[in-house]
Coordinates of C-alpha atoms in Angstrom, one line a residue:
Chain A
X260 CA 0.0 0.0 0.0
X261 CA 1.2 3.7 -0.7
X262 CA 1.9 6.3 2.3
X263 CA -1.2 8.6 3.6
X264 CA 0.2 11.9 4.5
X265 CA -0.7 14.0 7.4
X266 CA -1.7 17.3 8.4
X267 CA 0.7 19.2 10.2
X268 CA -1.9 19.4 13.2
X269 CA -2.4 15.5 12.7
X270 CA 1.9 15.4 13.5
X271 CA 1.1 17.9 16.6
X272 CA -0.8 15.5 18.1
X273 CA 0.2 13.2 21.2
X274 CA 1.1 9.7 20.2
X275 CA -2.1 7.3 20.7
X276 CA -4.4 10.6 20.7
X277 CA -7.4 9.8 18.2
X278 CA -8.1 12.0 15.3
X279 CA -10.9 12.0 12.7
X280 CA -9.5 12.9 9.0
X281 CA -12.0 15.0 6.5
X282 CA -14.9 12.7 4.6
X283 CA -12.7 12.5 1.4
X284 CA -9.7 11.5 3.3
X285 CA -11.5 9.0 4.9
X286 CA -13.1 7.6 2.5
X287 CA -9.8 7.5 0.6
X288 CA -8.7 5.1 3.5
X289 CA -12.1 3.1 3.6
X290 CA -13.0 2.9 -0.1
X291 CA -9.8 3.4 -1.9
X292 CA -7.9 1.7 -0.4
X293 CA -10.5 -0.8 1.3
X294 CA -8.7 -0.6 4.8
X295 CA -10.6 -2.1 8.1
X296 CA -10.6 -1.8 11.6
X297 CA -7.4 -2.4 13.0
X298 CA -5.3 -2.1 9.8
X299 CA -1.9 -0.2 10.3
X300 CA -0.7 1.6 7.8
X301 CA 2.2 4.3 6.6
X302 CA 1.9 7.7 6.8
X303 CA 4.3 10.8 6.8
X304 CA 4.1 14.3 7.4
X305 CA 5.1 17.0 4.6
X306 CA 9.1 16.9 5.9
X307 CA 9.0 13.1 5.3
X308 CA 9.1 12.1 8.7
X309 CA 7.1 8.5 8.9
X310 CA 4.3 7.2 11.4
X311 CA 2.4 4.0 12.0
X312 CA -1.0 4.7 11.5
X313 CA -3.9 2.8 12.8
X314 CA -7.5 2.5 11.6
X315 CA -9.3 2.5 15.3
X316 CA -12.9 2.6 14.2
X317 CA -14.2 3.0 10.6
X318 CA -17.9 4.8 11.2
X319 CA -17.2 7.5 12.3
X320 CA -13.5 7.2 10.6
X321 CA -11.2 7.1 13.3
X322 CA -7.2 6.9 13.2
X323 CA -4.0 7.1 15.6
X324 CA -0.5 7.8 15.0
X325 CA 2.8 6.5 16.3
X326 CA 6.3 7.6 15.9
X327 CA 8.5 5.4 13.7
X328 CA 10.8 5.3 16.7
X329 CA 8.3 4.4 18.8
X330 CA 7.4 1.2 16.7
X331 CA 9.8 -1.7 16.5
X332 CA 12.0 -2.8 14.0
X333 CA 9.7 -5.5 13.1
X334 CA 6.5 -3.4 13.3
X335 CA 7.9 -1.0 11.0
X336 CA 9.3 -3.1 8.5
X337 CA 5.5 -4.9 8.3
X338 CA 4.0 -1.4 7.7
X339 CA 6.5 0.0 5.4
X340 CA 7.9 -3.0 3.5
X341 CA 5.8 -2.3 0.2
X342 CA 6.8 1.2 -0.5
X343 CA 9.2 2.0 -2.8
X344 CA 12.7 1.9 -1.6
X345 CA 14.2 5.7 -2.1
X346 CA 18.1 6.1 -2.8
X347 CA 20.1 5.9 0.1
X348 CA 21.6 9.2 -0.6
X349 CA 20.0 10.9 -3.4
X350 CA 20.3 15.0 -3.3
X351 CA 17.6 16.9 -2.7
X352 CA 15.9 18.3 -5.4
X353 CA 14.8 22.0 -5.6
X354 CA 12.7 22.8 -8.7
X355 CA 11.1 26.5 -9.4
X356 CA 8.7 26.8 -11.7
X357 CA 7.5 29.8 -13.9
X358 CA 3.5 29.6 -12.6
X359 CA 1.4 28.5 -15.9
X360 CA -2.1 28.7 -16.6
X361 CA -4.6 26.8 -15.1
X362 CA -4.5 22.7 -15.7
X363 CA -0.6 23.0 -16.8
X364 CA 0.5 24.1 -13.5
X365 CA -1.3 21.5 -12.1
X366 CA 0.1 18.9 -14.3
X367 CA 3.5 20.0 -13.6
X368 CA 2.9 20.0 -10.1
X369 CA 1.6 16.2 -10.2
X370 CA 4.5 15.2 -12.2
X371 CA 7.4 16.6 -10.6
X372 CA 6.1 15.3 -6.7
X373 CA 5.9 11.7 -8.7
X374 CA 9.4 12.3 -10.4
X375 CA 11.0 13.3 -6.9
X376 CA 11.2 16.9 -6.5
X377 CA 11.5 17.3 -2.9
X378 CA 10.7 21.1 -2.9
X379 CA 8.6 23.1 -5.7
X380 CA 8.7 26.8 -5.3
X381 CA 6.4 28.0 -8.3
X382 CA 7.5 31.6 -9.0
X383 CA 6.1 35.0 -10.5
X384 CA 8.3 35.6 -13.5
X385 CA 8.7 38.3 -16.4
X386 CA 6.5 35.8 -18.6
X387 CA 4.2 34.4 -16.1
X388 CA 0.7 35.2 -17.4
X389 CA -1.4 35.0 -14.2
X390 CA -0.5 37.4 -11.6
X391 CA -2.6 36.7 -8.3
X392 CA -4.0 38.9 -5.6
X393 CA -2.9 37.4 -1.9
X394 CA -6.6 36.1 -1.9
X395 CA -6.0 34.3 -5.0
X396 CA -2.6 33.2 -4.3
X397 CA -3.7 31.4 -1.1
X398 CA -6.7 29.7 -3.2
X399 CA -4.5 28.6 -5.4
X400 CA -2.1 27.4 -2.6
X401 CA -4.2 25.1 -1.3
X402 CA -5.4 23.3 -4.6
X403 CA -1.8 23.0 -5.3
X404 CA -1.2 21.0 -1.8
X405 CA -3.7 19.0 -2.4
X406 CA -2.5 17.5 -5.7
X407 CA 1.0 17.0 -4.1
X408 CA -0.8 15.1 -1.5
X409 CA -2.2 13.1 -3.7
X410 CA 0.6 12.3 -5.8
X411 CA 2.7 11.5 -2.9
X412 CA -0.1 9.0 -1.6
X413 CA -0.1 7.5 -5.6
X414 CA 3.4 7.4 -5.6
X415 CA 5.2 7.1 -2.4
X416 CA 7.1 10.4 -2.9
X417 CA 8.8 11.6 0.2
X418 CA 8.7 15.0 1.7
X419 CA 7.7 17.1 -1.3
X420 CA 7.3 20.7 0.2
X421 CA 4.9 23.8 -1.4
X422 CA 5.9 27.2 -0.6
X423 CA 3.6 30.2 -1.5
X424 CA 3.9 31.9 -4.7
X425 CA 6.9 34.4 -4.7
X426 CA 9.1 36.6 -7.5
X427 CA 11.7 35.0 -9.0
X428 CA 14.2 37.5 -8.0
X429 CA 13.5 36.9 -4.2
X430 CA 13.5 32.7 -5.0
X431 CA 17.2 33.5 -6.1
X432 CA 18.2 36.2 -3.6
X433 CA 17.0 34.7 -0.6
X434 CA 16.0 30.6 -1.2
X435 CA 12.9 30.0 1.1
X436 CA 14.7 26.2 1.5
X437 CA 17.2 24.7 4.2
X438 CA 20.7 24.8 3.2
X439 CA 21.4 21.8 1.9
X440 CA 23.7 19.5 4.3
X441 CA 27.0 17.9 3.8
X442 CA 30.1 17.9 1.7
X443 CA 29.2 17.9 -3.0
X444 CA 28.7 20.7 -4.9
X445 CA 25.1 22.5 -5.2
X446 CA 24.3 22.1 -8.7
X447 CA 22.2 25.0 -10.2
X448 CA 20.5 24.8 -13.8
X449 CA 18.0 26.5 -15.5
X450 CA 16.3 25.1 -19.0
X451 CA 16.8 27.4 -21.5
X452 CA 14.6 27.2 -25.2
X453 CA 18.3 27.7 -27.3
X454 CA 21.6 26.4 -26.8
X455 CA 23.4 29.4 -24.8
X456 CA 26.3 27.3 -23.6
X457 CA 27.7 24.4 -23.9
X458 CA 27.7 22.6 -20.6
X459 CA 25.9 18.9 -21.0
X460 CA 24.0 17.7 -18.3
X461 CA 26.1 14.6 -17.3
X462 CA 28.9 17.3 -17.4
X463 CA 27.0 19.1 -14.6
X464 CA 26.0 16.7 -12.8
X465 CA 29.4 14.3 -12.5
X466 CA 30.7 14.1 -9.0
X467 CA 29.8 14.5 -5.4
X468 CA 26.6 17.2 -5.2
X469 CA 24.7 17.8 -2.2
X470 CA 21.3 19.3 -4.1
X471 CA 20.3 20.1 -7.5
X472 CA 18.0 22.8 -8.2
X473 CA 16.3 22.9 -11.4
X474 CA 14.5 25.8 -12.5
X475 CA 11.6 26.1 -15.8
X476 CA 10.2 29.0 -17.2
X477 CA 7.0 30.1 -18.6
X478 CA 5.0 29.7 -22.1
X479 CA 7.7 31.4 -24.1
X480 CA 10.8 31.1 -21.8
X481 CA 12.4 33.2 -19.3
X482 CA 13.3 36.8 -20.3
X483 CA 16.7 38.1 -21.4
X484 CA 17.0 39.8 -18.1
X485 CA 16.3 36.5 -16.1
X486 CA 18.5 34.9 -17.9
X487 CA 21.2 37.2 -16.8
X488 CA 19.7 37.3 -13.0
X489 CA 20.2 33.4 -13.2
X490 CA 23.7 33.5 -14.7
X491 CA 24.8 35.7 -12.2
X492 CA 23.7 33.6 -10.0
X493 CA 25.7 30.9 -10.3
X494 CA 22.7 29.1 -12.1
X495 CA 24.3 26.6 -15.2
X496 CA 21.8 27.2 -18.5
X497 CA 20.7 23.8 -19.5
X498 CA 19.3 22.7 -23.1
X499 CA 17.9 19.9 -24.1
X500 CA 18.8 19.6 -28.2
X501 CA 16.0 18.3 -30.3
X502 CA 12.7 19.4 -30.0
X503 CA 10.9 22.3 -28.4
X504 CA 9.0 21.2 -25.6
X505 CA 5.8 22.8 -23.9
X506 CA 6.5 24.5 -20.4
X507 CA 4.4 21.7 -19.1
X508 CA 6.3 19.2 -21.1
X509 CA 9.4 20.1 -19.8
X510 CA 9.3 20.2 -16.0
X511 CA 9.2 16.8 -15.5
X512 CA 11.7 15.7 -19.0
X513 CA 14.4 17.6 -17.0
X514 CA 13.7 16.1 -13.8
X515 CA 13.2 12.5 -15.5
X516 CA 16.6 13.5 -17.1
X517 CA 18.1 14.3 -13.8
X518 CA 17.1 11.5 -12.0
X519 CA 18.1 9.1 -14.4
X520 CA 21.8 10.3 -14.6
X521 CA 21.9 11.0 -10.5
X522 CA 20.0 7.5 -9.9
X523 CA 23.1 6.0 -12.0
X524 CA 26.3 7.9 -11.1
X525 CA 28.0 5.2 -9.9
X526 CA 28.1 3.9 -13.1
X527 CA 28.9 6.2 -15.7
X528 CA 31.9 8.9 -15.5
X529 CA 33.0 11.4 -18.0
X530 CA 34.4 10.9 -21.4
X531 CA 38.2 13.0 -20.7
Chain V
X264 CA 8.2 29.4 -36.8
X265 CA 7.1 25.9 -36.0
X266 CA 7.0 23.2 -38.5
X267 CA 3.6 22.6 -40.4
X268 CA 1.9 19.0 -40.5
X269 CA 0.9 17.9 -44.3
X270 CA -1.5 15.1 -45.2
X271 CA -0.6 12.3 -47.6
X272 CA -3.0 13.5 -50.1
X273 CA -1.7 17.2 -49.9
X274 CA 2.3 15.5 -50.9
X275 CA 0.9 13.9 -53.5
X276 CA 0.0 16.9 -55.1
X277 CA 2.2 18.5 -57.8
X278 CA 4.9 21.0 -56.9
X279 CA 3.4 24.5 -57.3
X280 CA -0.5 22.8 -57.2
X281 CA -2.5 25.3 -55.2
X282 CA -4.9 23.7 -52.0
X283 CA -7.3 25.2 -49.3
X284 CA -6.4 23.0 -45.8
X285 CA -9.1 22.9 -43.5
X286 CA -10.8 25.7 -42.0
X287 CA -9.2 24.6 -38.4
X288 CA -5.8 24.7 -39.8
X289 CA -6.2 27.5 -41.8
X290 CA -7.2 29.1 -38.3
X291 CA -3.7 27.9 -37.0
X292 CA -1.8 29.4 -40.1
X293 CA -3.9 32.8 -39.9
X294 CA -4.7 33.4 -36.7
X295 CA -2.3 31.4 -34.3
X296 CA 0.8 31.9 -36.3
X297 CA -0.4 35.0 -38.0
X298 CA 1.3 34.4 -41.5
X299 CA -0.4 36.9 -44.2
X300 CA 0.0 36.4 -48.1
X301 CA 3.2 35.7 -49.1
X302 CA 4.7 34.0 -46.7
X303 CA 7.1 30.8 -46.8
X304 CA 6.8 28.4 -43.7
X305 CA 8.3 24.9 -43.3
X306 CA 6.2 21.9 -43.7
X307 CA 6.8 18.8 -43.4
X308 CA 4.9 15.3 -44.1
X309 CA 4.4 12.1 -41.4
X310 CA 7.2 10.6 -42.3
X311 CA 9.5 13.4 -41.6
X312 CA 10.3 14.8 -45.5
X313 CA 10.5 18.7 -46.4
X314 CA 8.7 21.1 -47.6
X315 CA 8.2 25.0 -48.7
X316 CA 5.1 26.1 -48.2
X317 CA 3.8 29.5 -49.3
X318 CA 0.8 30.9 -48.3
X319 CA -1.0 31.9 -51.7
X320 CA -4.3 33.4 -50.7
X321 CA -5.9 34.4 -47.1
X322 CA -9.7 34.0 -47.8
X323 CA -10.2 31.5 -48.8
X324 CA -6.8 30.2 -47.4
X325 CA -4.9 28.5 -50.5
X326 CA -1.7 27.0 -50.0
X327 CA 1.2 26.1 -52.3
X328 CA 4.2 23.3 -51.6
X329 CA 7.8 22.9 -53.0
X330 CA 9.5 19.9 -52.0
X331 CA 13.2 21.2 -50.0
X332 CA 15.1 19.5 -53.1
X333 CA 13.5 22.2 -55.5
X334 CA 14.4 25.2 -53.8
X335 CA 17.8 26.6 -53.6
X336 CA 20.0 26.4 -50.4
X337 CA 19.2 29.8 -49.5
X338 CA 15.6 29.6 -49.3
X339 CA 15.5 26.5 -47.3
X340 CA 17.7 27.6 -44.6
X341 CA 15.6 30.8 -44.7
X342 CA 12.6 29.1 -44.0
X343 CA 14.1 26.2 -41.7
X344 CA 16.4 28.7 -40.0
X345 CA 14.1 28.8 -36.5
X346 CA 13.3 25.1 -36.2
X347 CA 15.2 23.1 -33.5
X348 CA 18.3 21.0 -34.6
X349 CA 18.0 17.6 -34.7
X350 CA 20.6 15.6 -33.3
X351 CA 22.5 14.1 -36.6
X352 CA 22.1 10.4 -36.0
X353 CA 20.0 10.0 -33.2
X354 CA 18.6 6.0 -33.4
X355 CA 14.8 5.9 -34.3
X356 CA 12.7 5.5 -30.8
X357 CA 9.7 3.0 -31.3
X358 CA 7.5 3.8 -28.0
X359 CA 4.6 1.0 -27.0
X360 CA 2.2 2.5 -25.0
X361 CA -0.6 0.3 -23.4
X362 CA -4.1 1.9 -24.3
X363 CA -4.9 4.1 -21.2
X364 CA -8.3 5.3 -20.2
X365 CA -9.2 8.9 -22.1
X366 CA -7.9 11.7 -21.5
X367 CA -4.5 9.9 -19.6
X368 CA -3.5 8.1 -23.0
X369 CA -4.4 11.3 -25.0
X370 CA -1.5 13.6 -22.4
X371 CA 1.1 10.4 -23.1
X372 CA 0.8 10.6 -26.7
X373 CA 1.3 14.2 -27.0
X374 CA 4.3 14.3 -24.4
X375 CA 5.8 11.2 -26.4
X376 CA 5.3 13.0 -29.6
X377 CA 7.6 16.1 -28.3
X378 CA 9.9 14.2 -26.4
X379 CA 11.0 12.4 -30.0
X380 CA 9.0 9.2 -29.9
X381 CA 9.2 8.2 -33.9
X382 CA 6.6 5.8 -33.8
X383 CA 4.1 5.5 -31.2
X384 CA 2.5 1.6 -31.2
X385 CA -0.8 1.9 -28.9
X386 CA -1.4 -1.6 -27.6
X387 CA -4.0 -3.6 -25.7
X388 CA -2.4 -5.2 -23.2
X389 CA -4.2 -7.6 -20.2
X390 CA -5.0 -5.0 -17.8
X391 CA -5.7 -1.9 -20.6
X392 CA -8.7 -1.1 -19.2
X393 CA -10.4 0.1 -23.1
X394 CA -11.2 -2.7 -25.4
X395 CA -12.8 -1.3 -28.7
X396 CA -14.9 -2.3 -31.4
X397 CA -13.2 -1.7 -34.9
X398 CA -15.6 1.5 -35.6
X399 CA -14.5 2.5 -32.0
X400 CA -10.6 2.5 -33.0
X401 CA -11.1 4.0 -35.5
X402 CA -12.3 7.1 -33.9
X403 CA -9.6 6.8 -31.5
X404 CA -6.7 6.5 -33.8
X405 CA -8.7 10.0 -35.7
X406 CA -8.0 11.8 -31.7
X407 CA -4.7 10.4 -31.8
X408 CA -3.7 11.8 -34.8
X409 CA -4.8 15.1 -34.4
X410 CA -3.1 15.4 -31.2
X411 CA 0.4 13.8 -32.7
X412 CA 0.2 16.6 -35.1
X413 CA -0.7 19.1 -33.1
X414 CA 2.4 18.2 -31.0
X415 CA 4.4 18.0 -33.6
X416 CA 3.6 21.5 -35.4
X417 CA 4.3 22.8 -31.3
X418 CA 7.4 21.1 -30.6
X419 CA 8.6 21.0 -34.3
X420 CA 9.5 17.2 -33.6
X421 CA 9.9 15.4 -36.6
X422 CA 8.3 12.0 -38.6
X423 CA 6.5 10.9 -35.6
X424 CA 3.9 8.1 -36.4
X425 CA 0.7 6.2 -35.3
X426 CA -0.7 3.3 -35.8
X427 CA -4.0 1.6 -35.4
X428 CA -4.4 -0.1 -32.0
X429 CA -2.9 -4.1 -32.4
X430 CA -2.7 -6.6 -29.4
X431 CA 1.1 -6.6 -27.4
X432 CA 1.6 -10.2 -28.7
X433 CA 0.7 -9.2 -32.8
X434 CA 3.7 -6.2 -32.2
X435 CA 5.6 -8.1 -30.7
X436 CA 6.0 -11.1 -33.0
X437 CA 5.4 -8.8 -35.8
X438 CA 6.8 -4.9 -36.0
X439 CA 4.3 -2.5 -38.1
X440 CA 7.8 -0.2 -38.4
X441 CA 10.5 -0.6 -40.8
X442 CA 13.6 -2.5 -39.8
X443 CA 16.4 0.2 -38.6
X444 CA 19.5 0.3 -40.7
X445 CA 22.8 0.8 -39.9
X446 CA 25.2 -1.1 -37.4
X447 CA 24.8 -0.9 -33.9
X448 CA 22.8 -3.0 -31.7
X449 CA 18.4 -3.0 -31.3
X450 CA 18.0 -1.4 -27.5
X451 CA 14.7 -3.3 -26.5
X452 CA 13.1 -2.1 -23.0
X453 CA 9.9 -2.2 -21.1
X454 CA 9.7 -0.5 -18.3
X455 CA 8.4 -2.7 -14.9
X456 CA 6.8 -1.4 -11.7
X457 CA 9.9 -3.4 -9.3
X458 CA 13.2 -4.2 -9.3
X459 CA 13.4 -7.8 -11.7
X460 CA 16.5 -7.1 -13.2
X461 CA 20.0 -5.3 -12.5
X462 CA 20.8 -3.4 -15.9
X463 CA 20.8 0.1 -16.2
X464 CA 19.7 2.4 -18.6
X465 CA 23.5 3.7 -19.4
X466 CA 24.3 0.2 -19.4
X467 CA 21.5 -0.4 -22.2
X468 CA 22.2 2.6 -23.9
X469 CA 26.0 2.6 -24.3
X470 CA 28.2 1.8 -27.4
X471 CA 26.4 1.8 -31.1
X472 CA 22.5 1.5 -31.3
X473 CA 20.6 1.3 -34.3
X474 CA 17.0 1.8 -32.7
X475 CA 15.7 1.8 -29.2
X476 CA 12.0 0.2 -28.6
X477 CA 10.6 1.2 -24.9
X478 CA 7.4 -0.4 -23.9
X479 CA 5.4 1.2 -20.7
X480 CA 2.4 -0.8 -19.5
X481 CA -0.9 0.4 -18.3
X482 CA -2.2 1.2 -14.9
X483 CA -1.3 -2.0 -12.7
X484 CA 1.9 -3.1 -15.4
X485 CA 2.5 -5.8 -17.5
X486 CA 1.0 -9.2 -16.6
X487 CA 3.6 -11.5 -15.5
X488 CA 2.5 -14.1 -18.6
X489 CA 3.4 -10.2 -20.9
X490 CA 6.7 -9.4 -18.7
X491 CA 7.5 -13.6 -19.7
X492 CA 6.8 -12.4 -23.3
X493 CA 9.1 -9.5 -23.7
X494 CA 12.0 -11.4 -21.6
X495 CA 11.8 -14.5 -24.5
X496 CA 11.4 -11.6 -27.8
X497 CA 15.0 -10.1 -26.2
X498 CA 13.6 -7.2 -24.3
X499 CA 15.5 -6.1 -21.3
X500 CA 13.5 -4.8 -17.7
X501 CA 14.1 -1.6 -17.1
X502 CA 13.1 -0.2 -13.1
X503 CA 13.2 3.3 -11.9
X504 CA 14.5 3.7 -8.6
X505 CA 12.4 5.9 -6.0
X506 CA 8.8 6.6 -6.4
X507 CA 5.9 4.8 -7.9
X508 CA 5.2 6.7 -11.1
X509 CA 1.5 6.9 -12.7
X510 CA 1.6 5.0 -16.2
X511 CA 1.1 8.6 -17.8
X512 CA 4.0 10.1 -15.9
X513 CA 6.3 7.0 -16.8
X514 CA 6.7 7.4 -20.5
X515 CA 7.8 10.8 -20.6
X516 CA 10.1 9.8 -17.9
X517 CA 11.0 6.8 -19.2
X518 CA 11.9 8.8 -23.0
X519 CA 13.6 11.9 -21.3
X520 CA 15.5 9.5 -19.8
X521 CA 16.1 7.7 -23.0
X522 CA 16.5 10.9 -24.5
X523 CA 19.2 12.7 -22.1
X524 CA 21.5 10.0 -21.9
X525 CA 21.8 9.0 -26.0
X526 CA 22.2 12.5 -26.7
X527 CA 24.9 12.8 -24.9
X528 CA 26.7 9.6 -25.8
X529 CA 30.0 10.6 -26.5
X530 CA 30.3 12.8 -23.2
X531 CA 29.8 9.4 -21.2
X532 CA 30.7 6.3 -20.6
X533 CA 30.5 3.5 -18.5
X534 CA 32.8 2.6 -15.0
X535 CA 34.8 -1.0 -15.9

């Protein structure tokens, strides 16, 4: 079975302490995934911390958590056996994206929790066509955590974070993320539309790295001036020869691609 | 300017013949693009060949072709000058997709289509959850086009193909797609829910390839009696570390991944 994930007032709550969850999380549970009384299952909260969670009563829907630590080896390794096994040390994964219209930015919100973005900071940019009001921006906020939820229930994700809606310029000035821990290089890219350098992406990402951020722009790119904002950054431009791929498209091609090559480093090096 | 999507019967026509498209991609030439009399736009047919198009007439919308061998070097580049490059030899991708319910199978072939898919082979598997009637297939494979093209005309992706729906075993035993030419080996993959195998993709994908088949299932994978299939017709198991991915998400991944790593072929290679 995949992993529930729980509110941060579910986490708050004394160990044992009984909690109801909302109808349609419930009835995700009960119907979905056709849990009973006395099932215990996995959850985690939104930093990827993990809990045993039990199904006390089904009408009304009735759970309780415990601690991973508080569990025993054998407990956990019952409740958590079937999920997918992460990489023992993959980077984190930081991905901006330019906010899109609508349906697109939810796709690319689905598909970059499921391809392992552990953060997703979607940002205002010189392209962006919809510019919110706070109201708006808080609406849209909570749609969006709701699909990551989702998606890290379907797909075992861990720790995928959502940050409100913020410029670009602030994202890169002031990162809203933890510094990543540990000794690697932080890798920096953004996907560019034209071939502006020639740096390949097994090029960038060869070596020890302690987090990779990844940022894609809007319908039509990012502007000549983010560009520059990104270079001076310290941000590598990164593009992907062939075809030209939607803004939607190519969130989660260059996170499949980055994956792929970090999921395997111990097996290719570079050509000298 | 994107490339522009002929029909068969509009190549057959001779060079200089004048024709009216329909009024839907007239609309695209008019409006979306915003070409007015006059104009020269690349074009291109389904199986990936050439052409000059000029835009005789606005109402009603009359067209022209010259085939790229006709016109001199100056014009072509002219008129191809904005397309994306295509990578010189890059092997021919064959992508089987497992028929997906509506609106899922319709996002995975237009995702395929940019992310260089050359042929895309819908096919009903075990657990494809859609099982048409002939008249029914028909009207699917209609959808399908439409969208391939649409991609196509976007992404400026090039020869990309469909064909009518056939059973797994029928494509399996019998390829609808030319043989590739040229040395190098026949990459044949399928991607599988769990870990039945120890390759890796840079391990598939190294040294000389003359095409590369990937095959993703449908919601739930591959029977085991199908996975027993593809093992005995040569094709190797191919397993994504980390999360569960949706069958929709999985073959962009799976072709990005594809994608990044042959594209960069001579930067990499693999640890002894």
């Amino acid at each position: 079975m995949r992993t529930f994930v729980l509110d941060d007032s579910e986490t708050k709550l004394a160990s044992g302490k009984r909690f109801s969850p909302a109808p349609e999380r419930a009835h995700y549970l009960l119907r979905v995934l056709r849990l009973s009384q006395g099932a215990v299952f996995p959850g985690q909260d939104s930093r990827g911390k993990r809990y045993l969670i039990t199904l006390e009563s089904e009408t009304p829907c009735t759970l309780s958590l415990r601690r991973e630590e508080e569990a025993s080896a054998r407990e956990v390794e019952a409740c958590f056996r079937e999920l997918p096994e992460q990489g023992p040390d993959f980077p984190p994964i930081i991905f901006y994206q330019a906010i899109l219209k609508g349906k697109k930015m939810d796709q690319v919100i689905r598909q970059a929790t499921e391809a392992g973005a552990d953060f997703i900071i979607p940002v205002l940019t010189d392209r962006s066509v919809p510019q919110f009001t706070p109201g708006e921006a808080e609406k849209k906020q909570k749609r969006w955590e709701i699909i990551v939820r989702e998606a890290i229930q379907q797909s075992g994700a861990t720790g995928t974070t959502l940050l409100l809606p913020r410029s670009l310029k602030k994202v890169i000035e002031d990162p809203p993320m933890p510094r990543p821990q540990g000794g690697g290089r932080e890798v920096k890219l953004f996907f560019h539309e034209r071939p502006i350098a020639n740096g390949s992406l097994h090029g960038y990402l060869s070596g020890e790295i302690s987090s990779i951020t990844a940022a894609v722009g809007p319908e039509g790119g990012f502007s000549p001036k983010e560009s520059e904002m990104f270079l001076q950054a310290g941000f590598c431009p990164l593009f992907f020869s062939g075809n030209i791929l939607r803004a939607e498209t190519a969130a989660i091609y260059g996170l499949a691609a980055i994956r792929a090559l970090v999921a395997e480093r111990d097996i290719w090096r570079l050509v000298q």
